[in-house]
PDB file of C-alpha atoms in Angstrom:
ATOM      1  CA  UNK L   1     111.139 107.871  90.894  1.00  0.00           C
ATOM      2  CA  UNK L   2     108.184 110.373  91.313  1.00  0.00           C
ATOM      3  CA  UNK L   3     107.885 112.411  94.370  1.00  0.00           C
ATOM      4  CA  UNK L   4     105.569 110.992  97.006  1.00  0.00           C
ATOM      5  CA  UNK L   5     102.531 113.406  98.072  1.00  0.00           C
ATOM      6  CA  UNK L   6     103.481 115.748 101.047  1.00  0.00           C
ATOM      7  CA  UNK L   7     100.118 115.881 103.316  1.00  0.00           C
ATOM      8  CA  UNK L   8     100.079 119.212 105.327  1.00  0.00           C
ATOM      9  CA  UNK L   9      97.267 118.592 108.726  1.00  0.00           C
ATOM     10  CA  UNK L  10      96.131 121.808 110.021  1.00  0.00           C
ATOM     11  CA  UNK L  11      94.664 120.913 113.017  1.00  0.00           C
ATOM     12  CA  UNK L  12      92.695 123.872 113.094  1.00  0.00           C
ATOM     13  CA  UNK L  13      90.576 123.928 110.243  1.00  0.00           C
ATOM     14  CA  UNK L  14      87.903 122.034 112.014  1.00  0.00           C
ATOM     15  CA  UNK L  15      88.012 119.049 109.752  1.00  0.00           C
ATOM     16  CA  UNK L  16      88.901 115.587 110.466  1.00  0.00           C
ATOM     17  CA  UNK L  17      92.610 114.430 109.984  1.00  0.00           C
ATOM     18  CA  UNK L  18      91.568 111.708 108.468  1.00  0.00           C
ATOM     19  CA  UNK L  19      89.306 113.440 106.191  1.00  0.00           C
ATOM     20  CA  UNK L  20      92.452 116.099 105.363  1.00  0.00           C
ATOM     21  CA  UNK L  21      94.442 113.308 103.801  1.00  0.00           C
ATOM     22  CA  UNK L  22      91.501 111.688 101.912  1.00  0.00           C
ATOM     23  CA  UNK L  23      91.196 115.643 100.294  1.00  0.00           C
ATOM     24  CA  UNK L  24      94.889 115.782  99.667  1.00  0.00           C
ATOM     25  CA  UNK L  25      95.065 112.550  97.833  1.00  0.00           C
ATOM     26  CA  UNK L  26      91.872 113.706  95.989  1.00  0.00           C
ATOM     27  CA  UNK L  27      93.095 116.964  94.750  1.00  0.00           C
ATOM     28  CA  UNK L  28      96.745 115.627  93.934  1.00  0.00           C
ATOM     29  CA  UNK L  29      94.343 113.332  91.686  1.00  0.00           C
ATOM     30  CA  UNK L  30      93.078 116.270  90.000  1.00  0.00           C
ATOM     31  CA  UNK L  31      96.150 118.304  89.559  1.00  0.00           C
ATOM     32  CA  UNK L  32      97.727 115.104  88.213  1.00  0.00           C
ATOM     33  CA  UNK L  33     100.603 114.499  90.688  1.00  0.00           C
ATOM     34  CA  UNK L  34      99.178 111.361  91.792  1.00  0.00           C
ATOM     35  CA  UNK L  35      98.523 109.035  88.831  1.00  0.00           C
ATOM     36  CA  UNK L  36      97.161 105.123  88.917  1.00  0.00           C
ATOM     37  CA  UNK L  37      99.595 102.809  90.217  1.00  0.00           C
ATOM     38  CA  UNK L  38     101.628 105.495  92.630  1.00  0.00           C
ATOM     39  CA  UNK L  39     102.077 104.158  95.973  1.00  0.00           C
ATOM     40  CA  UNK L  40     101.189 106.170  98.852  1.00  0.00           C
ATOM     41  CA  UNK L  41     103.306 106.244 102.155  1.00  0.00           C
ATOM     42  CA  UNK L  42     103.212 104.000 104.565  1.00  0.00           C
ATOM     43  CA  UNK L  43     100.859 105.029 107.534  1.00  0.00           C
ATOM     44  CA  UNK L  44     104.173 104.947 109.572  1.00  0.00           C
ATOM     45  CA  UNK L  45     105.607 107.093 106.996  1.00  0.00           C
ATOM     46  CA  UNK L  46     102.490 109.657 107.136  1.00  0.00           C
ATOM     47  CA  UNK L  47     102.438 109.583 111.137  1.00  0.00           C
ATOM     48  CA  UNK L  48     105.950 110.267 111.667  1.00  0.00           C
ATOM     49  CA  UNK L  49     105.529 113.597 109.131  1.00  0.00           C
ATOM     50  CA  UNK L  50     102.679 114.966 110.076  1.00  0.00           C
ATOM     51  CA  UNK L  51     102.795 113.989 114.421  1.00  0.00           C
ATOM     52  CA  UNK L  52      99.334 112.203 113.613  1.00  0.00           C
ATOM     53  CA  UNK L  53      98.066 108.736 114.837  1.00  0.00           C
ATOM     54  CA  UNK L  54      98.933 105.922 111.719  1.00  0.00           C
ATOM     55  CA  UNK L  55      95.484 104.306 112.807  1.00  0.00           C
ATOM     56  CA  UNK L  56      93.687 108.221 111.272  1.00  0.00           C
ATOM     57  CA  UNK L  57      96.131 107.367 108.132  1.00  0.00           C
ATOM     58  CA  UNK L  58      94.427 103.688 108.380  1.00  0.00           C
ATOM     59  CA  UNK L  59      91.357 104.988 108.148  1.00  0.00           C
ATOM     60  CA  UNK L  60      91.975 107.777 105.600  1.00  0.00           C
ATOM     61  CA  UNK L  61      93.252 104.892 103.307  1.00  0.00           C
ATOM     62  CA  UNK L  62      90.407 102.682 103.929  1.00  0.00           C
ATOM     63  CA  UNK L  63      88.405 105.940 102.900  1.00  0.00           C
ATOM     64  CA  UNK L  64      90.017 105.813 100.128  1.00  0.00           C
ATOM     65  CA  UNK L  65      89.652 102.346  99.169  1.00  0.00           C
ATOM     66  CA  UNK L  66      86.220 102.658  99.845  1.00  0.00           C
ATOM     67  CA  UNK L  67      85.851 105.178  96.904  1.00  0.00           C
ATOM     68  CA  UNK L  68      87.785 103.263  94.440  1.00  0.00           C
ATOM     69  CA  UNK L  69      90.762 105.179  94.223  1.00  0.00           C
ATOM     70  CA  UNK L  70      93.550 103.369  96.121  1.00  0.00           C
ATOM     71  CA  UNK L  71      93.792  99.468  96.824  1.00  0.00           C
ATOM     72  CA  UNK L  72      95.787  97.968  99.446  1.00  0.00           C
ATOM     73  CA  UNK L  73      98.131  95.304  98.367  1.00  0.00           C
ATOM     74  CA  UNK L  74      99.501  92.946 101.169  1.00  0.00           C
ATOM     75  CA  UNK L  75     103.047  93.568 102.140  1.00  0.00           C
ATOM     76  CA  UNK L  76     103.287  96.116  99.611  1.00  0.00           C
ATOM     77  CA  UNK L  77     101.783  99.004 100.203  1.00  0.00           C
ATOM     78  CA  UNK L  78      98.603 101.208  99.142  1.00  0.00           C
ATOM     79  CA  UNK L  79      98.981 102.110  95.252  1.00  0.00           C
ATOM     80  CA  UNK L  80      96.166 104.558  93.677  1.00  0.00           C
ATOM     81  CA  UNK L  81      93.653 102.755  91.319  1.00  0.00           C
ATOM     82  CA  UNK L  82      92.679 105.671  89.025  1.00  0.00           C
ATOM     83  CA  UNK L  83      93.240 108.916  88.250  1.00  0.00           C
ATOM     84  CA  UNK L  84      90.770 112.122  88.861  1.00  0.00           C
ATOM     85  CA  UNK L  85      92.476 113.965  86.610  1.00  0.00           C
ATOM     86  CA  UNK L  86      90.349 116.524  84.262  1.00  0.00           C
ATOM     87  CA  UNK L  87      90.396 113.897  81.348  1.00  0.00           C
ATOM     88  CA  UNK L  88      88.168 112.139  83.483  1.00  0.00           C
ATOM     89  CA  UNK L  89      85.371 114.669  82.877  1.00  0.00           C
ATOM     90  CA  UNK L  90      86.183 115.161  78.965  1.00  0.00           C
ATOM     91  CA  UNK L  91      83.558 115.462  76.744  1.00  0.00           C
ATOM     92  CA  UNK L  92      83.102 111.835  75.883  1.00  0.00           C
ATOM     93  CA  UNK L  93      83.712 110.624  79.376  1.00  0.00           C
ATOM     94  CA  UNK L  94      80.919 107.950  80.450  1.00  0.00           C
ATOM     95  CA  UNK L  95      79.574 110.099  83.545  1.00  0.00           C
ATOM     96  CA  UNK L  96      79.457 113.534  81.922  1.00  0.00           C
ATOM     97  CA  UNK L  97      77.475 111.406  79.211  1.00  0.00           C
ATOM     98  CA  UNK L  98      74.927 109.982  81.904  1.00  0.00           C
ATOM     99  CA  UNK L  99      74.993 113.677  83.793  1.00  0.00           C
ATOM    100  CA  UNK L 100      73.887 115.382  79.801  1.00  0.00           C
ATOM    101  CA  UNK L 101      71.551 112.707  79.564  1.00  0.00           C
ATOM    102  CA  UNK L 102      70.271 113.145  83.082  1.00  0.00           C
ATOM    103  CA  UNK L 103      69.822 116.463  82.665  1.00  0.00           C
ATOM    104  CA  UNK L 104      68.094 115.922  79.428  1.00  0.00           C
ATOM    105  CA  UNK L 105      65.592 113.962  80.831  1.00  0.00           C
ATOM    106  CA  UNK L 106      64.850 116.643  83.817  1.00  0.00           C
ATOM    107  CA  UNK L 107      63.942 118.975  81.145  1.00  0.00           C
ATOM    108  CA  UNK L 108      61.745 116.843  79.008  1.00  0.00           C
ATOM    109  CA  UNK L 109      59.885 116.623  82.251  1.00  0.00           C
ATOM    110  CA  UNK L 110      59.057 119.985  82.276  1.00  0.00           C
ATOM    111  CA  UNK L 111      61.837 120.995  84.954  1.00  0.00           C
ATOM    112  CA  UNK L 112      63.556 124.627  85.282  1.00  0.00           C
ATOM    113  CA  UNK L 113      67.249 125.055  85.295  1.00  0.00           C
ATOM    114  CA  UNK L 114      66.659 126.113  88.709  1.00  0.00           C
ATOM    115  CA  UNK L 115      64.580 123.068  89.564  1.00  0.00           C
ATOM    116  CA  UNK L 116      67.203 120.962  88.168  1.00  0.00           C
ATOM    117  CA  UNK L 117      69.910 123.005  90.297  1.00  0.00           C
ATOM    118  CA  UNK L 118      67.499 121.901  93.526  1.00  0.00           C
ATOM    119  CA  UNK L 119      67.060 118.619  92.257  1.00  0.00           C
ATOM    120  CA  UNK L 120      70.998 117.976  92.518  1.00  0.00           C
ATOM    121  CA  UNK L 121      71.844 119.784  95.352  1.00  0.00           C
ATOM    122  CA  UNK L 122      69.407 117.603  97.415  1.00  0.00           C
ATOM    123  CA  UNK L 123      70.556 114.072  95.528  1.00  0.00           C
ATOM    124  CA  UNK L 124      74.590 115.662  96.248  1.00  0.00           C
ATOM    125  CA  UNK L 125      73.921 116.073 100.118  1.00  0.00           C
ATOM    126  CA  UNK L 126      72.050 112.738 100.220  1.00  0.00           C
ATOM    127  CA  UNK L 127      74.914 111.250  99.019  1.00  0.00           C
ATOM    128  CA  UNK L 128      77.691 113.999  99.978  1.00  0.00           C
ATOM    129  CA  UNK L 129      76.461 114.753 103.360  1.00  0.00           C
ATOM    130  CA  UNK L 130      77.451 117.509 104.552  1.00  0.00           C
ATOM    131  CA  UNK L 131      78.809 116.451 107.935  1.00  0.00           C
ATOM    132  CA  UNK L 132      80.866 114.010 105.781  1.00  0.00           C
ATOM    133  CA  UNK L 133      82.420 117.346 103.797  1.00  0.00           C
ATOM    134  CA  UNK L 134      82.810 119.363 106.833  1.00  0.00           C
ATOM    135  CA  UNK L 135      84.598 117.132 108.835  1.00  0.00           C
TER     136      UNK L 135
END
Protein backbone atom coordinates (compact mmCIF):
# COMPACT_ATOMS: atom_id res chain seq x y z
CA UNK A 1 0.00 0.00 0.00
CA UNK A 2 1.39 3.55 -0.79
CA UNK A 3 2.41 5.81 1.94
CA UNK A 4 -0.23 8.32 2.99
CA UNK A 5 0.90 12.17 2.71
CA UNK A 6 2.56 13.46 6.00
CA UNK A 7 1.17 17.26 6.38
CA UNK A 8 3.72 19.34 8.46
CA UNK A 9 1.49 22.87 10.01
CA UNK A 10 3.82 25.52 10.93
CA UNK A 11 1.81 27.66 12.75
CA UNK A 12 3.99 30.41 12.17
CA UNK A 13 4.20 31.02 8.68
CA UNK A 14 1.25 33.29 8.75
CA UNK A 15 -0.90 31.18 6.53
CA UNK A 16 -4.05 29.47 7.23
CA UNK A 17 -3.97 25.76 8.46
CA UNK A 18 -6.39 25.01 6.37
CA UNK A 19 -4.82 26.58 3.47
CA UNK A 20 -1.27 24.58 4.52
CA UNK A 21 -2.91 21.26 3.83
CA UNK A 22 -4.73 22.34 0.61
CA UNK A 23 -0.73 23.36 -0.54
CA UNK A 24 0.58 20.07 0.69
CA UNK A 25 -1.89 17.99 -1.16
CA UNK A 26 -1.22 20.31 -4.17
CA UNK A 27 2.45 19.96 -4.34
CA UNK A 28 2.43 16.09 -3.44
CA UNK A 29 0.22 16.32 -6.78
CA UNK A 30 3.03 17.75 -8.56
CA UNK A 31 5.87 15.74 -7.27
CA UNK A 32 3.69 12.71 -8.02
CA UNK A 33 3.29 11.11 -4.54
CA UNK A 34 -0.30 11.62 -4.58
CA UNK A 35 -1.87 10.09 -7.71
CA UNK A 36 -5.89 9.84 -8.69
CA UNK A 37 -7.69 7.50 -6.62
CA UNK A 38 -5.27 7.79 -3.27
CA UNK A 39 -7.25 8.31 -0.28
CA UNK A 40 -6.38 10.98 2.01
CA UNK A 41 -6.58 10.61 5.91
CA UNK A 42 -9.30 10.87 7.75
CA UNK A 43 -9.77 14.44 9.32
CA UNK A 44 -9.46 12.49 12.67
CA UNK A 45 -6.41 11.01 11.32
CA UNK A 46 -4.93 14.60 10.22
CA UNK A 47 -6.05 16.27 13.67
CA UNK A 48 -4.58 13.81 15.89
CA UNK A 49 -0.96 14.33 13.81
CA UNK A 50 -0.72 17.59 13.41
CA UNK A 51 -2.72 18.94 17.16
CA UNK A 52 -5.12 20.84 14.62
CA UNK A 53 -8.99 21.15 14.73
CA UNK A 54 -10.55 18.11 12.14
CA UNK A 55 -13.28 20.85 11.27
CA UNK A 56 -9.76 23.13 9.47
CA UNK A 57 -9.06 19.48 7.81
CA UNK A 58 -13.00 19.67 6.84
CA UNK A 59 -12.58 22.60 5.30
CA UNK A 60 -9.17 22.05 3.66
CA UNK A 61 -10.90 18.98 1.98
CA UNK A 62 -13.89 20.81 0.94
CA UNK A 63 -11.16 23.23 -0.59
CA UNK A 64 -10.11 20.70 -2.25
CA UNK A 65 -13.18 19.34 -3.61
CA UNK A 66 -14.01 22.60 -4.63
CA UNK A 67 -11.02 22.60 -7.12
CA UNK A 68 -11.62 19.27 -8.54
CA UNK A 69 -8.97 17.39 -7.11
CA UNK A 70 -10.37 15.20 -4.31
CA UNK A 71 -14.09 13.87 -3.97
CA UNK A 72 -15.61 12.74 -0.88
CA UNK A 73 -17.15 9.37 -0.97
CA UNK A 74 -19.68 8.53 1.89
CA UNK A 75 -18.38 6.21 4.49
CA UNK A 76 -15.30 5.88 2.66
CA UNK A 77 -13.20 8.43 2.75
CA UNK A 78 -11.76 11.45 0.53
CA UNK A 79 -9.81 9.85 -2.59
CA UNK A 80 -7.91 12.43 -5.07
CA UNK A 81 -9.66 12.90 -8.51
CA UNK A 82 -6.64 13.82 -10.68
CA UNK A 83 -3.28 14.21 -10.76
CA UNK A 84 -1.15 17.69 -11.08
CA UNK A 85 1.61 16.01 -12.04
CA UNK A 86 4.00 17.74 -14.85
CA UNK A 87 2.33 15.53 -17.63
CA UNK A 88 -0.46 17.64 -17.01
CA UNK A 89 1.27 20.64 -18.62
CA UNK A 90 2.96 18.52 -21.60
CA UNK A 91 3.09 19.90 -24.76
CA UNK A 92 -0.17 18.60 -26.10
CA UNK A 93 -2.03 19.10 -22.88
CA UNK A 94 -5.55 20.90 -23.55
CA UNK A 95 -4.73 24.09 -21.28
CA UNK A 96 -1.17 24.76 -22.40
CA UNK A 97 -2.98 24.52 -25.93
CA UNK A 98 -5.70 27.24 -24.94
CA UNK A 99 -2.75 29.31 -22.89
CA UNK A 100 -0.44 29.20 -26.72
CA UNK A 101 -3.50 30.08 -28.32
CA UNK A 102 -4.36 32.76 -25.82
CA UNK A 103 -1.30 34.17 -26.06
CA UNK A 104 -1.44 34.07 -29.77
CA UNK A 105 -4.31 36.03 -29.94
CA UNK A 106 -2.80 38.86 -27.41
CA UNK A 107 -0.20 39.36 -29.94
CA UNK A 108 -2.23 39.53 -33.07
CA UNK A 109 -3.79 42.35 -31.16
CA UNK A 110 -0.91 44.27 -31.19
CA UNK A 111 0.10 43.43 -27.42
CA UNK A 112 3.85 43.46 -25.94
CA UNK A 113 5.26 40.54 -24.12
CA UNK A 114 5.20 42.83 -21.32
CA UNK A 115 1.58 43.81 -21.88
CA UNK A 116 0.72 40.28 -22.05
CA UNK A 117 2.81 39.65 -18.70
CA UNK A 118 0.28 42.59 -17.14
CA UNK A 119 -2.55 41.24 -18.79
CA UNK A 120 -2.13 37.83 -16.75
CA UNK A 121 -0.95 38.96 -13.69
CA UNK A 122 -4.18 41.05 -13.27
CA UNK A 123 -6.64 38.02 -14.73
CA UNK A 124 -4.24 35.54 -12.01
CA UNK A 125 -5.05 37.85 -8.91
CA UNK A 126 -8.68 38.24 -10.06
CA UNK A 127 -8.96 34.81 -9.89
CA UNK A 128 -5.89 33.89 -7.44
CA UNK A 129 -6.41 36.60 -5.00
CA UNK A 130 -3.89 37.27 -3.21
CA UNK A 131 -5.37 37.15 0.28
CA UNK A 132 -6.51 33.66 -0.86
CA UNK A 133 -2.48 32.75 -1.51
CA UNK A 134 -1.29 34.42 1.53
CA UNK A 135 -3.38 32.95 3.90
Amino acid sequence: MKAVVVFRIDRRSGVATYLQIVRQVEQALRMGALEEGDRLPTAAQVAADTKVNPNTTLKAYRELERQGLAEVRQGAGTFITRSLAPAQAGADSPLRTSLAAWLNEARAQGLSGQEVDALFRSAHAAVFPPEAEGG
